[in-house]
Structure formats: structure tokens, C-alpha cells
Coordinates of C-alpha atoms in Angstrom, one line a residue:
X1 CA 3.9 32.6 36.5
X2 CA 1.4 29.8 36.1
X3 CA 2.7 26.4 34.7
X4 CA 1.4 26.5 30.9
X5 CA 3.6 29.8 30.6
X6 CA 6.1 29.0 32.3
X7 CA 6.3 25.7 30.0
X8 CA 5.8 27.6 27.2
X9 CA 8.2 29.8 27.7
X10 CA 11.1 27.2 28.2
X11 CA 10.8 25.6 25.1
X12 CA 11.1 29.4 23.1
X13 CA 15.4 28.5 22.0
X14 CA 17.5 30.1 19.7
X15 CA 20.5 32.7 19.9
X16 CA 20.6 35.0 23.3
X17 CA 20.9 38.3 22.0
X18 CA 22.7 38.8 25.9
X19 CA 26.0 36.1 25.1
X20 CA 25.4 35.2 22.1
X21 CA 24.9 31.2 23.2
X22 CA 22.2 29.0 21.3
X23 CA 20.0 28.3 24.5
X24 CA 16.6 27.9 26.2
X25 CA 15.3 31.5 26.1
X26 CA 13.0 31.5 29.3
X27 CA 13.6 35.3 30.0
X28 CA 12.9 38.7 28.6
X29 CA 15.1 41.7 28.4
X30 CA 13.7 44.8 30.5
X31 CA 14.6 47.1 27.5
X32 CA 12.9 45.6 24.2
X33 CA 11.3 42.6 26.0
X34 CA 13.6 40.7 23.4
X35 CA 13.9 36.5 24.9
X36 CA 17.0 35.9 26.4
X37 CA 18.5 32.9 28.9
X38 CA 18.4 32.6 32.1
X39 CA 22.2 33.6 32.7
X40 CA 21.6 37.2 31.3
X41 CA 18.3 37.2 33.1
X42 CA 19.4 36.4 36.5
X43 CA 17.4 33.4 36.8
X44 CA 18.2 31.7 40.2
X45 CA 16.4 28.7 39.0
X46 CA 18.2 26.5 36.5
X47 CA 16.5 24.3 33.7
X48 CA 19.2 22.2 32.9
X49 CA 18.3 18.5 32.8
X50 CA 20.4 16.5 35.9
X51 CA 21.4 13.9 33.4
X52 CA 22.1 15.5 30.1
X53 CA 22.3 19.1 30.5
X54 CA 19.9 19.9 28.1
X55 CA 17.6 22.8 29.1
X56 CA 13.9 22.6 28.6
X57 CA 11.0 21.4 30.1
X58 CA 11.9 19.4 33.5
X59 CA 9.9 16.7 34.9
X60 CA 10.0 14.6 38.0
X61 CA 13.9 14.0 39.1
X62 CA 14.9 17.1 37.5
X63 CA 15.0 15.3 34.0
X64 CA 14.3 16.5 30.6
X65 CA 11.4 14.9 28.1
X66 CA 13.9 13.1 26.2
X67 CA 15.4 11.7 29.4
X68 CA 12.1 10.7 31.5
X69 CA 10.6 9.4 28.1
X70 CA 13.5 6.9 27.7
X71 CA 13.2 6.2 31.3
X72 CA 9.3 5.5 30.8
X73 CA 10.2 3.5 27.6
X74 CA 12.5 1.2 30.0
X75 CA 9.7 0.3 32.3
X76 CA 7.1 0.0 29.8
X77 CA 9.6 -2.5 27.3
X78 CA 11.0 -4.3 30.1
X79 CA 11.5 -8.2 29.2
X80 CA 11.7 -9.2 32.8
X81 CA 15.4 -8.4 33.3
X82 CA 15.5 -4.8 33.5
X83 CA 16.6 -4.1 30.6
X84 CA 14.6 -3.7 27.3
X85 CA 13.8 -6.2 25.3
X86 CA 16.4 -6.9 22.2
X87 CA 13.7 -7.2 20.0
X88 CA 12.3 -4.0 20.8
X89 CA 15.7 -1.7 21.0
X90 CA 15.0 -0.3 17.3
X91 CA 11.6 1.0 18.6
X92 CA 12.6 2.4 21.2
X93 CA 15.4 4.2 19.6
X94 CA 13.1 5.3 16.5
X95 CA 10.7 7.1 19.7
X96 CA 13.5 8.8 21.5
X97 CA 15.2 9.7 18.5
X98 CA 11.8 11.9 17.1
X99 CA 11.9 15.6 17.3
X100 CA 9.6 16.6 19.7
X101 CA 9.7 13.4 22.6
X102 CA 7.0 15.3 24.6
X103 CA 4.4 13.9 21.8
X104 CA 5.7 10.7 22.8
X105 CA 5.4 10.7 25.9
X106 CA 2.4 12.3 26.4
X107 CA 0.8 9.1 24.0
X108 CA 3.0 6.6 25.8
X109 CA 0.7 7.6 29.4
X110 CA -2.6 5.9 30.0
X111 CA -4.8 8.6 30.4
X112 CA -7.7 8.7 33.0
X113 CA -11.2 7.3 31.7
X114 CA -9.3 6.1 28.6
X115 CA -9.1 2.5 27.4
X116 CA -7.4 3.1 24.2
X117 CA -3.8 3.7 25.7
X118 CA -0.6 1.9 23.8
X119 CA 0.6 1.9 27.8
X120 CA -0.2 -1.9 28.0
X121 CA 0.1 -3.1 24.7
X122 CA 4.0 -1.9 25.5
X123 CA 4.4 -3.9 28.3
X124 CA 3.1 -7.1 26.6
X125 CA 5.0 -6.8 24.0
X126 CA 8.0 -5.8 26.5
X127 CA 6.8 -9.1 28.4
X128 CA 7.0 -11.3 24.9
X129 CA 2.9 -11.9 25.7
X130 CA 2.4 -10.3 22.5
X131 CA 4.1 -12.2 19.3
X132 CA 6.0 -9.9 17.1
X133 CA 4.0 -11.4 13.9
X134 CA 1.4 -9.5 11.6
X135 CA -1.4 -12.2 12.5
X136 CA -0.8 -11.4 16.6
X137 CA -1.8 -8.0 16.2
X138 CA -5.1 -8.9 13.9
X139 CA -7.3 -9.5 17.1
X140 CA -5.5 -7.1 19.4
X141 CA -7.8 -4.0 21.0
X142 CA -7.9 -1.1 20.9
X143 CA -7.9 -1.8 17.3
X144 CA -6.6 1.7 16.4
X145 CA -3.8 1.9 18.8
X146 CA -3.3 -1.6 17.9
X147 CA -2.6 -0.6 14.2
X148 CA -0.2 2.2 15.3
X149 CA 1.7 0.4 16.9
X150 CA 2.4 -2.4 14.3
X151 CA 3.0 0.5 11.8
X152 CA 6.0 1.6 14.3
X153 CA 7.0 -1.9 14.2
X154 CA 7.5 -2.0 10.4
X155 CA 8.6 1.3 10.1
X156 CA 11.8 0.7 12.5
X157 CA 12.5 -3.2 10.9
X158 CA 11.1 -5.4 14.0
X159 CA 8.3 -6.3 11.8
X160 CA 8.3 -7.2 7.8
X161 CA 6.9 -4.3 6.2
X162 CA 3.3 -5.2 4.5
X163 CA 0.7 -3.1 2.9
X164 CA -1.0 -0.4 5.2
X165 CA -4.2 -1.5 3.5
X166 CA -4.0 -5.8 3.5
X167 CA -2.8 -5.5 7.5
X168 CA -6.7 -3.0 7.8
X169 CA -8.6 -5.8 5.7
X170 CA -7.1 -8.8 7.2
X171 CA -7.9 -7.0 10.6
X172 CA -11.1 -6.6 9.7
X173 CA -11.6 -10.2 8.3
X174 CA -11.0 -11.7 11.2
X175 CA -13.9 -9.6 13.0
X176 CA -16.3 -10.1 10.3
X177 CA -16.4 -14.0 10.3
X178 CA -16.4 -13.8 14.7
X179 CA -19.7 -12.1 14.2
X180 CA -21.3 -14.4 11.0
X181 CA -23.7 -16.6 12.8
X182 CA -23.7 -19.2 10.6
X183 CA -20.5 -21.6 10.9
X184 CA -21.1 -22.9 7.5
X185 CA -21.2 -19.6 5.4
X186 CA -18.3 -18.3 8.0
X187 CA -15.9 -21.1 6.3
X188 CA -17.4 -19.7 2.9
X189 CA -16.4 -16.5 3.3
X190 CA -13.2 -17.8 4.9
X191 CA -12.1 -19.3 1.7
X192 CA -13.4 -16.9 -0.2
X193 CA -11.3 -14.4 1.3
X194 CA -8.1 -16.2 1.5
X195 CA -8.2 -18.1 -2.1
X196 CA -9.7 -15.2 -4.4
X197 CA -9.6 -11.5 -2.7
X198 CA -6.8 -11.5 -0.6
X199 CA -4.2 -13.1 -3.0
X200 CA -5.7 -10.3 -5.6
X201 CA -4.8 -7.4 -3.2
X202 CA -1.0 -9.1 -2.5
X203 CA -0.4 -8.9 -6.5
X204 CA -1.5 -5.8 -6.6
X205 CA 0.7 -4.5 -3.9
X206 CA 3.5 -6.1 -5.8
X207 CA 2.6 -3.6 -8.0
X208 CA 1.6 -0.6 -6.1
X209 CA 0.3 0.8 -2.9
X210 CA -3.3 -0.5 -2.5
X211 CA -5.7 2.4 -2.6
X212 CA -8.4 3.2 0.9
X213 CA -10.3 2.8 -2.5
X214 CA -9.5 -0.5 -3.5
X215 CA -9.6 -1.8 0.5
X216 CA -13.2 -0.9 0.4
X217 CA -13.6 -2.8 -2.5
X218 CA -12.5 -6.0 -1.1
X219 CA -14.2 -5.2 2.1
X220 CA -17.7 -4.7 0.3
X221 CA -17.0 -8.2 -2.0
X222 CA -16.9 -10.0 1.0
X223 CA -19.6 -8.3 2.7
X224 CA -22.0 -8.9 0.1
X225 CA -21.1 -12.3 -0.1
X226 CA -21.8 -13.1 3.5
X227 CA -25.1 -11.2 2.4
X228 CA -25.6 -13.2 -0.6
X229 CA -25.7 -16.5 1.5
X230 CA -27.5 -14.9 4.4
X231 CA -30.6 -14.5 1.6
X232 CA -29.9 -17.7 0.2
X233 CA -30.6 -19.4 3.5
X234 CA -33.6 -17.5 4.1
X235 CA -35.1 -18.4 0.8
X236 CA -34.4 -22.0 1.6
X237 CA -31.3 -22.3 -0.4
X238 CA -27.9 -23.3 -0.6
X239 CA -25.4 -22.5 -3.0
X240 CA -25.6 -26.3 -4.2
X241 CA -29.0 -25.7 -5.0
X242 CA -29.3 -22.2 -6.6
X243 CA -30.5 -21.6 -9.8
X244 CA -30.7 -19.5 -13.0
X245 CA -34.1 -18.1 -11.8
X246 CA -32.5 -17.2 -8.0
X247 CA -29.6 -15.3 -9.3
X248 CA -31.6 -13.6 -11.2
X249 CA -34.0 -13.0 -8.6
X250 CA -31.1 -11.6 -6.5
X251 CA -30.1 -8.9 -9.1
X252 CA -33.6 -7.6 -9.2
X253 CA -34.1 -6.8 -6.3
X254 CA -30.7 -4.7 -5.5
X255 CA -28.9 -1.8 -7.0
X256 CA -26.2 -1.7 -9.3
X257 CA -23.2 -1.0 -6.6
X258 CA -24.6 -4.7 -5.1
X259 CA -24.6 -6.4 -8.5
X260 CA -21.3 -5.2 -9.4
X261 CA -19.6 -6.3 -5.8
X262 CA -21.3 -9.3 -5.9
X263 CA -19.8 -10.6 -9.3
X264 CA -16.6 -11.8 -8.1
X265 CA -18.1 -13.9 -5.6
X266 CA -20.4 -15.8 -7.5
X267 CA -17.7 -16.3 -10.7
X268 CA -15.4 -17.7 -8.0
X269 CA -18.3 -20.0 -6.7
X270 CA -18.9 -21.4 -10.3
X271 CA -15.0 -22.1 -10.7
X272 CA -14.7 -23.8 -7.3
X273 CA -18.0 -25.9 -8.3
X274 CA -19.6 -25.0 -5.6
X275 CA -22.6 -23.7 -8.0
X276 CA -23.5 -24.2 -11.4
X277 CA -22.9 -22.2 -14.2
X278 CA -24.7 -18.8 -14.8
X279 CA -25.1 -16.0 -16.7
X280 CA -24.0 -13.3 -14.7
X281 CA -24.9 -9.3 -16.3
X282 CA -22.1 -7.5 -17.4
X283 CA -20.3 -5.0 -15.0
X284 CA -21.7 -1.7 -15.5
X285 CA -18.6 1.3 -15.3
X286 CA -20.2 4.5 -15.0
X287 CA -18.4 7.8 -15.6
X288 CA -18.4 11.3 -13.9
X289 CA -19.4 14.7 -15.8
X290 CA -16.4 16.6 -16.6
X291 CA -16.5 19.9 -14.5
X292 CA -17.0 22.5 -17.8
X293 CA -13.3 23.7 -19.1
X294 CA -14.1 27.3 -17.8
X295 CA -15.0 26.6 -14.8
X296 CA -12.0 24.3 -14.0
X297 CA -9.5 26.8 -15.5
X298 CA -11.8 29.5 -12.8
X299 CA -11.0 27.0 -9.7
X300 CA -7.5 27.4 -10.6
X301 CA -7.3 30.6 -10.6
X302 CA -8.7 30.4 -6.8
X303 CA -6.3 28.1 -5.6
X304 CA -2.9 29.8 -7.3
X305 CA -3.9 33.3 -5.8
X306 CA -6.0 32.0 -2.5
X307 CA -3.4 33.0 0.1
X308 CA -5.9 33.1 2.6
X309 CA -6.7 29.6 2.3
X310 CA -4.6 26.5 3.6
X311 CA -2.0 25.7 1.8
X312 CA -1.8 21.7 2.4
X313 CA -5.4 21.7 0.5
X314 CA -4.4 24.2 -2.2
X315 CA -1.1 22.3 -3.3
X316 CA -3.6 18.9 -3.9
X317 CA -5.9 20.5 -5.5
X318 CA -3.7 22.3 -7.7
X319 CA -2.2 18.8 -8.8
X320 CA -5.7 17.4 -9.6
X321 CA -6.7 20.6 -11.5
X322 CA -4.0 20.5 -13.4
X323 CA -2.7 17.0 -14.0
X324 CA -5.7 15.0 -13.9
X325 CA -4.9 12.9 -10.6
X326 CA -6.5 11.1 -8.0
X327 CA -6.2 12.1 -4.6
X328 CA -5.3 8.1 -3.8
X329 CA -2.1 9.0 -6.4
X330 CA -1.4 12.7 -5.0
X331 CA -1.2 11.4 -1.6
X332 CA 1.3 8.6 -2.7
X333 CA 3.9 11.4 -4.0
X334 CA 7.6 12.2 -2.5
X335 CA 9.0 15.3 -2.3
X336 CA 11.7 13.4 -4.3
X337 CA 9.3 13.8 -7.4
X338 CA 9.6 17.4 -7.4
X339 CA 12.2 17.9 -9.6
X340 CA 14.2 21.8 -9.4
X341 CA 16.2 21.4 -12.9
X342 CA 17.5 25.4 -12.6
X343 CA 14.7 28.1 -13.2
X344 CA 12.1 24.7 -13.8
X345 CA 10.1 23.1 -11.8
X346 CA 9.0 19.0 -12.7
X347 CA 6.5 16.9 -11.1
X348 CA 7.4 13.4 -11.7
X349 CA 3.7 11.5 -12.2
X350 CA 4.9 9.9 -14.9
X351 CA 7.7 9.8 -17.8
X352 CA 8.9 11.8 -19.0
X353 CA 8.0 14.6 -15.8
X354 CA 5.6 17.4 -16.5
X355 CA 6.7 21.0 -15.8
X356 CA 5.2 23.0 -13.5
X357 CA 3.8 26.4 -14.3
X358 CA 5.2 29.4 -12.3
X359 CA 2.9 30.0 -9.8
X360 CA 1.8 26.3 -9.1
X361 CA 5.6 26.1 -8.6
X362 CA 6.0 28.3 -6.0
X363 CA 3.1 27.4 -4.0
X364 CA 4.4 23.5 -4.3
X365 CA 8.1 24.2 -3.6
X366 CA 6.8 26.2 -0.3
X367 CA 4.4 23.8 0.7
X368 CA 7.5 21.0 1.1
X369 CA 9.3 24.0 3.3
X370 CA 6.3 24.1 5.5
X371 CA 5.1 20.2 5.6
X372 CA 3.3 19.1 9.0
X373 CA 3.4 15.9 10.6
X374 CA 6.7 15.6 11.0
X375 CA 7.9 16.8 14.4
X376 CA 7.2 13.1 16.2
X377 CA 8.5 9.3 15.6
X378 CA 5.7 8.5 13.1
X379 CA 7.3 10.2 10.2
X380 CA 10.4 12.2 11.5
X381 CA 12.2 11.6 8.3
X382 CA 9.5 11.3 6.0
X383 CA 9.7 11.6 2.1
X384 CA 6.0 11.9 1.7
X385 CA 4.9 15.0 0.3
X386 CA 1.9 14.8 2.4
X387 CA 2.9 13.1 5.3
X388 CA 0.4 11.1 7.4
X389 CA -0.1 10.2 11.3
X390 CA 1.1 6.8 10.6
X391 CA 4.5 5.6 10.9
X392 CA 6.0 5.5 6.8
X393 CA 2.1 6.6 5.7
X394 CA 1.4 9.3 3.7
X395 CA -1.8 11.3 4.5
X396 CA -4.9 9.2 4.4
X397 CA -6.6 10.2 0.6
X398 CA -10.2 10.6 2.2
X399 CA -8.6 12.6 4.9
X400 CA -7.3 15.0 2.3
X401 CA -10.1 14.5 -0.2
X402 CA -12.3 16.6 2.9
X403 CA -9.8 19.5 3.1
X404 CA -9.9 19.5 -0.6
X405 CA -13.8 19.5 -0.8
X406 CA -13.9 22.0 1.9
X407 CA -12.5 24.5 -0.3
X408 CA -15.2 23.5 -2.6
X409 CA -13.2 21.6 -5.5
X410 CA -15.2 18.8 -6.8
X411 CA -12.3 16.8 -7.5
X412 CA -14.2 13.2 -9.5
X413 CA -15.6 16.3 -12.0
X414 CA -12.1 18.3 -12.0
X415 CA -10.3 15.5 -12.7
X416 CA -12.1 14.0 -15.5
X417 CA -12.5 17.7 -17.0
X418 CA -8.6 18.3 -16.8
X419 CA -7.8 14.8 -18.5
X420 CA -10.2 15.4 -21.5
X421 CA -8.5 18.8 -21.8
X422 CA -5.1 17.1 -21.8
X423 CA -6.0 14.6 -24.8
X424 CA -7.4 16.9 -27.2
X425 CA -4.5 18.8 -26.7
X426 CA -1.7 16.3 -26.9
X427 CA -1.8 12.6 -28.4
X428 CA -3.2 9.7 -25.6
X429 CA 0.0 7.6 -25.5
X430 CA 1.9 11.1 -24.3
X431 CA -0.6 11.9 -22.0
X432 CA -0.5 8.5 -20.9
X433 CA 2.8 8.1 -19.9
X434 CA 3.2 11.2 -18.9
X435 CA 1.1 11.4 -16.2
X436 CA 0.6 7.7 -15.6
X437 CA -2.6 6.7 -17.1
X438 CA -2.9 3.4 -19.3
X439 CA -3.0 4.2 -23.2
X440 CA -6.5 2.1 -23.3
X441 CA -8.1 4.5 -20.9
X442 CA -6.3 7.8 -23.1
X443 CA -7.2 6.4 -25.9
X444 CA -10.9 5.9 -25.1
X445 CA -11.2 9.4 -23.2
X446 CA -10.0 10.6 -27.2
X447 CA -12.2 9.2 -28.9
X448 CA -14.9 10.4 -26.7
X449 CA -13.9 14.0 -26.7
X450 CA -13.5 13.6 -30.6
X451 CA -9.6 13.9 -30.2
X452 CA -7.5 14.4 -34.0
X453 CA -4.5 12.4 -32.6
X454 CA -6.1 8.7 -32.6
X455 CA -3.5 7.7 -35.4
X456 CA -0.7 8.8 -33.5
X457 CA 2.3 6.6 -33.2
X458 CA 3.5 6.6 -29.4
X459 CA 7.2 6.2 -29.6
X460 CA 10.6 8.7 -30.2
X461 CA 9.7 10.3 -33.3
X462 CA 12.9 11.6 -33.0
X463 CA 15.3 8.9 -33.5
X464 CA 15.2 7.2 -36.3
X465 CA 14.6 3.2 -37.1
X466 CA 17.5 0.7 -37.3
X467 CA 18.7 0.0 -40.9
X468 CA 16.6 3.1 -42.3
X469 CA 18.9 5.4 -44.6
X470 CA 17.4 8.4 -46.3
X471 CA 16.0 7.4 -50.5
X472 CA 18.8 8.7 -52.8
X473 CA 17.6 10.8 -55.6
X474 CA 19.5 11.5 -58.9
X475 CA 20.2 14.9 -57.9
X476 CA 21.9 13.7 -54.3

């Protein structure tokens, strides 16, 4: 038996139907070809582990994965002292503890012709080279492995946990002024950055996670600022010395996606005086077309009764169909806001929850029975509904926004169809709260749909107000 069988067929376990014993099932019974152990098969060989018994796959010194990986882990975490270093026990515990360790240690080895192994990013950290801070890891490479790794490091307490998405821009900050040319603009943009975005995307994380969205965002502000001054110096400008006529000049000559990004930048300039004032056009907030009501209630009816398609796709895009939700929100749900209240199914997106029609229920509540990523350290004990490759992430949005698309759900046009449906048929401030949107934006999508409930009173209609008794008549 070649090696990739007989590997495979070590890690089949279960109940031998031979004694009964919850084992490794290496062997097959002559009669029915039924997997049994390799007592009942008369294997001479055993596959036992020398250390902890445990039978499975055995590697050198007749150890299991579990026990060579936390033997590799001691090498690679060593402080000097042979043992690991204290700083580093909870991640080493958090790896051996995951469900499948041969994941581990297959990503712990350096592979051949690859640069972009954690192998000796482990050992500096195990050597106290690398600081266990969030700005050490900013300039570290591989950038990806790099970012991996520090998400480990929050998700097992060695590091302070900070947004997924401020740790990618700061990151990428810190590459983006290396490579301006010009020292000047560089310390621009480095102020910039620190005094006006960044402190924008910390309150907002106060808030809530920060969107792959909204990182853009930021990213493009301060990329077409370092523009912005790039075209000032080749017109013979400085920001001291821009005018009216410049700015204006600017504008013309680049689309609207430019003048909108650009906005921020120049409004901070004129506060920190480092312009003068201007007149800045307004920001322009375009809309999409609503996907027609009969053909979003059509997609539906594709995904409910698509068995043949997969199902991490179909439960997402049966959320946005029917509740009117970004991907950048779906992704940010737990499986602790699906609610089983007896024969009922609740999606929590909101207050109160929204109920969950039959077969969008049953396709949800088997979706969390079948979720993947969760067999390694990353998220072994994760929450998520859609649980990502990152330690504590969820799925990445645009990651899920292409298996949503490839099943050909246009999900800007779905959602903006399903949350027009949703306000003619119930007041905005219900809809609102209920599935999370602001009563501004409900109230707007009304009034554009020519909604009957814009005098509505949000509130408990049903209780009634303090000090009110019912008008006494003379016949009462």
C-alpha cells in the first residue's frame, strides 16, 4: 500500500464493528469490506503513538501529529533556554489544542522554493527579536504571513486585540510613505493619516467592525492625497500657494470617485491652515437600480430549492434577498443570532429579530451544522456564522461577495430592491430597527418608493402614555 493510502486510511476512526472499541480503523473486514482496527485485522504493525498512545498518523520517532507538532513548536518558540518562551505558552497551546494539528504543522514547515513560511518569524519571536507590539509587526515580511500571525497573537491574549481592518491600513501606511519620493509631501500624508483618517477609523471601531469597504476608503483618501500634491508640485505649486482657480482646475480634470475621496483631504488642509479657504462641490451619493420585485422574489426561489448549488453561498444570499443586507453585515453574523424559539426560527439583525420563513430556515439551521473552516487553530471555536481563515475573522465580505456572484445574484441591485419592498410594506422606523438600518435612510427610501406610512409614530403603540386615562362620558 502506497503512503497517501495508507495515510488515508489511518485517520478513517470511529466504532470497530470487530470489539466494539472507538479506534483508528486502518483495516477492512474480508466479509463486507466494513473498516475495522488493527486488533481484529491482524495488523502486526501498530499505530500507536510512543508517547501518548493515540493511534493515527506516525511520524519520525514513532510520534503522533499532535506530539511531533508540539515538539516542532518547542524548537521553533525556544527563548534560548530550551524551553518556550512564557510569552508565547498561550500560542502554543491555542495551535496544539486545534482539531486537526496536521494543518499546523504542515504551515509551521518552510517549504522548498518558498519565502513566505511563518517558520522564522517563530523563531524570532521565540528569540524575543521580534517585539510582541502591533507597530513591530507593521514592517515585517512576508506581509501576509506576517498578518496571520499577529491575528493568532490577539486571538490567544499575547497581543491587545485591535481591528482586523486598522492593523491592514496602518500596515499599509507605513509602505506607502517608504515609497513617496518626496520627504515633504511624505510628512503630509504622515499627518494626515494620523490626525484626520486614522482617529476616524478608531471611533468607528468603537462602534463597529470596520468594513474591507470602509478600509478602502481610507486607503483611497490618502492615496489621492499623495496624488493631489504629486500634481500640485508638478504644476509649480504648493499647498501654501494654491488657489480657487487650481482646485478647481483639479476637479475638472478627474472623475467623480477622485473628487469625492479627495474632499476630506483638502477640508482638513483648510482647518489645519495649511491652505486657504475654498469652495469645495458637494459630495455626490449615487444609488443602485433596484433589481425589479419579480425578479428578486424569482432569485429566491433558486436559492431555497437550489440543492445542487453550494450551500455557504445560498445561505448569504438568501439573507440579502430577503432582509436587505450587506454582505460586509452578513459576514459579521454569529450563529448566536439565530434564534430557535420552538417551531420558529429568528435572525437577530436588528430588534426586535425577524422570523425566518420555513424553508430559508432549514437551509440556515443546516448550514451552521455543516460550517467549514473550523477544523484548525484559526477559528476552532468560532461563533461566526461564516467563519474565515483568520484567527477570530469571519469570512472576508469580498471573498463571499464572489461565491455569491458566481451564482449570479447581483447582490447592490437585490439589496436595494428587497429594502424598498420592506418599506412599502411596513413603516421605516420598524424596518429600521428591525433590521438595522438608520430611520433617516428608511425614511428617505419611503418617500422615494411613495411609501403611505411617512406619518407613522415609531414607538410601542401598545402601551400606553404615563398619566393618560381613558375620557369619561356620561354614559360610563
Amino acid at each position: 500500500m502506497c503512503r497517501t493510502c495508507s495515510d488515508r486510511a489511518v485517520r478513517t476512526r470511529g466504532i470497530c464493528p470487530g470489539c466494539g472499541e472507538d479506534r483508528a480503523l486502518p483495516g477492512r473486514r474480508p466479509a463486507d469490506g466494513a473498516a475495522i482496527c488493527t486488533t481484529c485485522a491482524g495488523f502486526s504493525q501498530s499505530f500507536a503513538c510512543a508517547r501518548c498512545g493515540f493511534e493515527g498518523k506516525l511520524h519520525a520517532g514513532h510520534l503522533c501529529t499532535r506530539c511531533t507538532f508540539a515538539d516542532s513548536l518547542a524548537v521553533l518558540l525556544d527563548d534560548g533556554t530550551g524551553r518556550i518562551r512564557p510569552e508565547l505558552v498561550p500560542l502554543a497551546d491555542s495551535l496544539l489544542a486545534m482539531d486537526n494539528p496536521l494543518s499546523g504543522l504542515t504551515w509551521s514547515y518552510t517549504r522548498n522554493g518558498r519565502t513566505d513560511s511563518p517558520e522564522h518569524l517563530l523563531r524570532r519571536l521565540g528569540r524575543g527579536e521580534i517585539e510582541l507590539t502591533h507597530e513591530a509587526f507593521h514592517t515585517l515580511q512576508p506581509w501576509r504571513t506576517a498578518s496571520h500571525l499577529r491575528e493568532l497573537l490577539m486571538a490567544c491574549g499575547v497581543l491587545p486585540a485591535v481591528d482586523k481592518q486598522i492593523c491592514s491600513f496602518e500596515r499599509w501606511l507605513a509602505g506607502h510613505l517608504a515609497d513617496t519620493a518626496d520627504p515633504d509631501h511624505a510628512r503630509i500624508i504622515y499627518r494626515f493619516a494620523t490626525w484626520e483618517v486614522l482617529p476616524r477609523l478608531r471611533a468607528r471601531a468603537e462602534k463597529k467592525p470596520i468594513t474591507a469597504a470602509g478600509r478602502r476608503h481610507a486607503g483611497d483618501q490618502v492615496k489621492h492625497a499623495t496624488a493631489f500634491l504629486r500634481w500640485l508640485s508638478e504644476h509649480g505649486l504648493t499647498l501654501s500657494t494654491c488657489r480657487q482657480a487650481d482646485i478647481d482646475a483639479w476637479h475638472a480634470g478627474h472623475n467623480e470617485h477622485g473628487r469625492n475621496t479627495i474632499r476630506a483631504f483638502l477640508l482638513w488642509c483648510m482647518a489645519s491652515k495649511l491652505t486657504r479657504r475654498f469652495r469645495l462641490p458637494a459630495a455626490v451619493i449615487r444609488q443602485a437600480a433596484p433589481l425589479p420585485q419579480r425578479e428578486r422574489v424569482e432569485l429566491l426561489g433558486r436559492i431555497l430549492t437550489g440543492h445542487d448549488l453550494p450551500l455557504r453561498p445560498r445561505v448569504a444570499a438568501a439573507v440579502v434577498l430577503l432582509y436587505a443586507q450587506p454582505l460586509s453585515r452578513v459576514v459579521r453574523l454569529t450563529v448566536d443570532d439565530v434564534i430557535h424559539d420552538g417551531d420558529q426560527v429568528l435572525l437577530r439583525l436588528g430588534e426586535p429579530p425577524s422570523p425566518v420563513p420555513g424553508p430559508a430556515a432549514d437551509l440556515l439551521l443546516s448550514w451552521i451544522d455543516k460550517r467549514d473552516n473550523m477544523n484548525t487553530a484559526t477559528n476552532r471555536n468560532s461563533r461566526w456564522l461564516f467563519p474565515g481563515r483568520r484567527a477570530g475573522q469571519p469570512m472576508h465580505s469580498d471573498a463571499l461577495a464572489a461565491l455569491v456572484d458566481g451564482l449570479g445574484i447581483p447582490t447592490v441591485a437585490a439589496r436595494a430592491s428587497a429594502i424598498r419592498q420592506h418599506v412599502l410594506e411596513m413603516p421605516a422606523p420598524v424596518v429600521a430597527d428591525a433590521l438595522g438600518y438608520h430611520q433617516v435612510t428608511t425614511a428617505k427610501l419611503a418617500a422615494q418608493v411613495g411609501g403611505t406610512w411617512s406619518r407613522y409614530a415609531s414607538g410601542d403603540h401598545l402601551r400606553s402614555p404615563s398619566e393618560w386615562a381613558p375620557r369619561r362620558t356620561d354614559g360610563s
